[in-house]
mmCIF file of C-alpha atoms in Angstrom:
data_model
loop_
_atom_site.group_PDB
_atom_site.id
_atom_site.type_symbol
_atom_site.label_atom_id
_atom_site.label_comp_id
_atom_site.label_asym_id
_atom_site.label_seq_id
_atom_site.Cartn_x
_atom_site.Cartn_y
_atom_site.Cartn_z
ATOM 1 C CA UNK A 4 62.385 86.439 -107.086
ATOM 2 C CA UNK A 5 62.116 86.419 -110.881
ATOM 3 C CA UNK A 6 61.254 83.109 -112.591
ATOM 4 C CA UNK A 7 62.717 82.210 -115.982
ATOM 5 C CA UNK A 8 60.300 80.961 -118.589
ATOM 6 C CA UNK A 9 61.316 77.712 -120.205
ATOM 7 C CA UNK A 10 61.119 77.504 -123.959
ATOM 8 C CA UNK A 11 59.262 74.390 -125.072
ATOM 9 C CA UNK A 12 60.134 73.150 -128.546
ATOM 10 C CA UNK A 13 57.552 71.377 -130.657
ATOM 11 C CA UNK A 14 58.390 67.784 -131.474
ATOM 12 C CA UNK A 15 57.364 65.549 -134.358
ATOM 13 C CA UNK A 16 56.904 61.829 -134.916
ATOM 14 C CA UNK A 17 58.664 59.906 -137.679
ATOM 15 C CA UNK A 18 55.497 59.954 -139.798
ATOM 16 C CA UNK A 19 55.072 63.736 -139.394
ATOM 17 C CA UNK A 20 58.694 64.373 -140.375
ATOM 18 C CA UNK A 21 58.321 62.072 -143.387
ATOM 19 C CA UNK A 22 55.362 64.121 -144.604
ATOM 20 C CA UNK A 23 57.237 67.386 -144.081
ATOM 21 C CA UNK A 24 60.354 66.137 -145.889
ATOM 22 C CA UNK A 25 58.285 64.342 -148.547
ATOM 23 C CA UNK A 26 59.963 61.002 -148.002
ATOM 24 C CA UNK A 27 59.066 57.655 -146.452
ATOM 25 C CA UNK A 28 58.970 56.764 -142.759
ATOM 26 C CA UNK A 29 61.771 54.294 -143.462
ATOM 27 C CA UNK A 30 63.986 57.072 -144.851
ATOM 28 C CA UNK A 31 63.465 59.176 -141.718
ATOM 29 C CA UNK A 32 64.384 56.180 -139.536
ATOM 30 C CA UNK A 33 67.483 55.658 -141.689
ATOM 31 C CA UNK A 34 68.462 59.304 -141.076
ATOM 32 C CA UNK A 35 67.926 58.828 -137.324
ATOM 33 C CA UNK A 36 69.904 55.572 -137.154
ATOM 34 C CA UNK A 37 72.682 57.048 -139.297
ATOM 35 C CA UNK A 38 72.794 60.140 -137.064
ATOM 36 C CA UNK A 39 72.032 62.465 -140.006
ATOM 37 C CA UNK A 40 68.932 63.538 -138.083
ATOM 38 C CA UNK A 41 68.929 63.868 -134.310
ATOM 39 C CA UNK A 42 66.001 62.612 -132.286
ATOM 40 C CA UNK A 43 65.081 61.007 -128.996
ATOM 41 C CA UNK A 44 63.696 57.523 -128.470
ATOM 42 C CA UNK A 45 60.516 57.527 -126.394
ATOM 43 C CA UNK A 46 59.646 53.908 -125.746
ATOM 44 C CA UNK A 47 59.718 52.279 -129.180
ATOM 45 C CA UNK A 48 59.097 55.476 -131.137
ATOM 46 C CA UNK A 49 61.147 58.537 -132.052
ATOM 47 C CA UNK A 50 60.538 62.229 -131.361
ATOM 48 C CA UNK A 51 62.300 64.846 -133.480
ATOM 49 C CA UNK A 52 62.694 68.481 -132.435
ATOM 50 C CA UNK A 53 61.372 71.260 -134.694
ATOM 51 C CA UNK A 54 64.891 72.719 -135.081
ATOM 52 C CA UNK A 55 66.146 69.400 -136.477
ATOM 53 C CA UNK A 56 63.366 69.332 -139.060
ATOM 54 C CA UNK A 57 64.272 72.884 -140.108
ATOM 55 C CA UNK A 58 67.949 71.896 -140.355
ATOM 56 C CA UNK A 59 67.115 68.892 -142.561
ATOM 57 C CA UNK A 60 64.943 70.964 -144.889
ATOM 58 C CA UNK A 61 67.836 73.395 -145.359
ATOM 59 C CA UNK A 62 70.191 70.508 -146.173
ATOM 60 C CA UNK A 63 67.762 69.062 -148.713
ATOM 61 C CA UNK A 64 66.944 72.440 -150.289
#
């Protein structure tokens, strides 16, 4: 039987995304709450997928 490998995407915290997008943590949270940036709540913090960060950089560029 052949097993499929699962692709694991890298995730970022709000602070990491803020540094990458050169904006504040508050701005990233505003994007998440306004659904301009998709992420997942883990406890009280957010995790943002690498693909979402790439998408946001293309929108800002």
